């Protein structure tokens, strides 16, 4: 149930009936404090001025027209003209019952759009490192949430699989094959790349061969294509292991790397020239953009083809946006890329819009995120100052989780401990990232993310297992709870209202691409449940009807926590 939208519609009707213009904004929000009701409508202030009334006058007239019978049990004016809405208990009861009866917790599917999500995007012949973590984790949460809401999601893994470095990589792979060391060399991609680079810098003959291979590869030479493909395959199958371990939904077929757009590039350059957007400048092809100024305050030049004929990262992103609209039929495109690439994207998209490749009605959105920092506030690095390999980071998370869980449960069998450590350790890394507003840098802190208290994965996973254990311990079949929800206590009402805000939370997450909103919601829900559970005995309820009703509230809480965590890609367990 999208309560916010329902109330916004009713309040807006009443505002219009009270004399406000048809496009007035009711500004309905969830109330921050219980004494302000469940929702507040704050739109009166802005409109009253225009109508020459005091906000209070308008609020009073609005209230006369506002019909929330059956939905609200009390509506009052507060302060200068805020309207506080208290939801009716009967209404909450009915809504909880119908959410429980539905297979999707009462959440309707949205009108389906085709949404392309660009995320993860590691580079070939390089290990995925912590810099790709945020994109992978946050992007996947967006993909899962949009899928749950009924959209057609296309996951686009814009892998860095093209560029002049491939000549060097092919030449080096060839050398390792000849030495019969191919397998060892590719097991450690980071080393492979570093060694290839060293050889290139030190061995002129090798460097010459590497340069020849680039040209051949670009010309479609069969041998070079084959070697290139091998590099892509090996990298992506190593990355796939990380995705699977991370419980990230990306698959091999989601790879749409930079090379996919190669064939489009000459046509794009020619077209931009024909449209008068691109000009020749000292042998290179450049688009000058008035929207961006260089240091001298002149329009900034974006190179789309170099003097030597080579294309650039920007050229590829222009083609890529065009492809996503024309070929994939995207209605909306989300890019989960680190905030340092913001200017790059805006330039590419400005050109895309000017050239008419993607209509304005199709949003291209940069869902930027900050860097991952160490506890010292500096970019997150190993002690030796190197980049941290993602797989090492995950191993450490699991081993730390294992120590913590074993400390709490000394008798837990080893196999269960291993499984739980994986779920909690990986969950902790993901949730730490998801729960922070993505636009800021974030500090990677093992102790905070693995704490069993606070807005963390272990706490949320534990909260879920605690709710669901009520049923197991009492031997109650979840699907066989009888009766209806009856709301008596204020804590029951508060829990019920919050449960019904799941849909609004989902909608906000997909509108703004902000999974931390879901984390805050679930954390709050778990807290409300704790308060309810402490003060409103469930199994020891005073009578059968109350017991059944409370069991139902517990059940919807468990299902909401599970479904919510699932949209974030966080796994749950029944026992912890
Ligand atoms: N491979 C790039 C990197 O590692 C990220 C690609 C992001 N996507 C895009 N369409 N530019 O920085």
Short mmCIF file of C-alpha atoms and ligand atoms in Angstrom, two decimals, residues 118-124 129 131-132 135 156-161 256 258 261 313-314 316-317 320-321 324 334-338 340-341 344-345 349, ligand 1:
data_model
loop_
_atom_site.label_atom_id
_atom_site.label_comp_id
_atom_site.label_asym_id
_atom_site.label_seq_id
_atom_site.Cartn_x
_atom_site.Cartn_y
_atom_site.Cartn_z
CA UNK A 118 25.41 0.05 -15.88
CA UNK A 119 27.33 -1.37 -12.95
CA UNK A 120 30.40 -3.24 -11.77
CA UNK A 121 32.46 -2.67 -14.95
CA UNK A 122 35.86 -4.10 -13.98
CA UNK A 123 38.75 -4.10 -16.42
CA UNK A 124 40.10 -7.05 -18.39
CA UNK A 129 39.55 -4.28 -6.62
CA UNK A 131 37.09 0.50 -6.32
CA UNK A 132 34.63 -1.74 -8.14
CA UNK A 135 29.38 -0.02 -8.06
CA UNK A 156 25.03 -3.87 -18.48
CA UNK A 157 28.50 -4.76 -17.28
CA UNK A 158 30.55 -2.14 -19.16
CA UNK A 159 33.79 -4.05 -18.83
CA UNK A 160 37.01 -2.32 -19.90
CA UNK A 161 37.87 -4.82 -22.62
CA UNK A 256 28.54 -5.54 -22.61
CA UNK A 258 33.55 -1.30 -24.40
CA UNK A 261 30.58 -0.35 -29.51
CA UNK A 313 36.48 6.53 -23.57
CA UNK A 314 34.02 9.38 -24.27
CA UNK A 316 32.50 4.82 -26.53
CA UNK A 317 30.13 6.26 -23.94
CA UNK A 320 26.88 3.18 -25.66
CA UNK A 321 24.08 5.59 -24.67
CA UNK A 324 20.99 1.50 -25.01
CA UNK A 334 21.21 4.26 -14.59
CA UNK A 335 24.99 4.48 -14.33
CA UNK A 336 26.61 3.37 -11.08
CA UNK A 337 30.02 4.94 -11.48
CA UNK A 338 32.33 6.68 -9.06
CA UNK A 340 35.15 11.25 -10.31
CA UNK A 341 33.69 10.30 -13.68
CA UNK A 344 33.09 12.67 -18.27
CA UNK A 345 29.51 11.37 -18.30
CA UNK A 349 25.54 12.90 -22.59
N1 LIG B 1 35.68 0.28 -16.53
C1 LIG B 1 35.51 1.62 -16.00
C2 LIG B 1 36.45 1.81 -14.80
O1 LIG B 1 36.99 0.85 -14.25
C3 LIG B 1 34.08 1.89 -15.55
C4 LIG B 1 33.05 1.91 -16.65
C5 LIG B 1 31.79 2.58 -16.22
N2 LIG B 1 30.74 2.61 -17.24
C6 LIG B 1 30.70 3.45 -18.29
N3 LIG B 1 29.66 3.39 -19.12
N4 LIG B 1 31.64 4.36 -18.52
O2 LIG B 1 36.66 2.95 -14.42
#
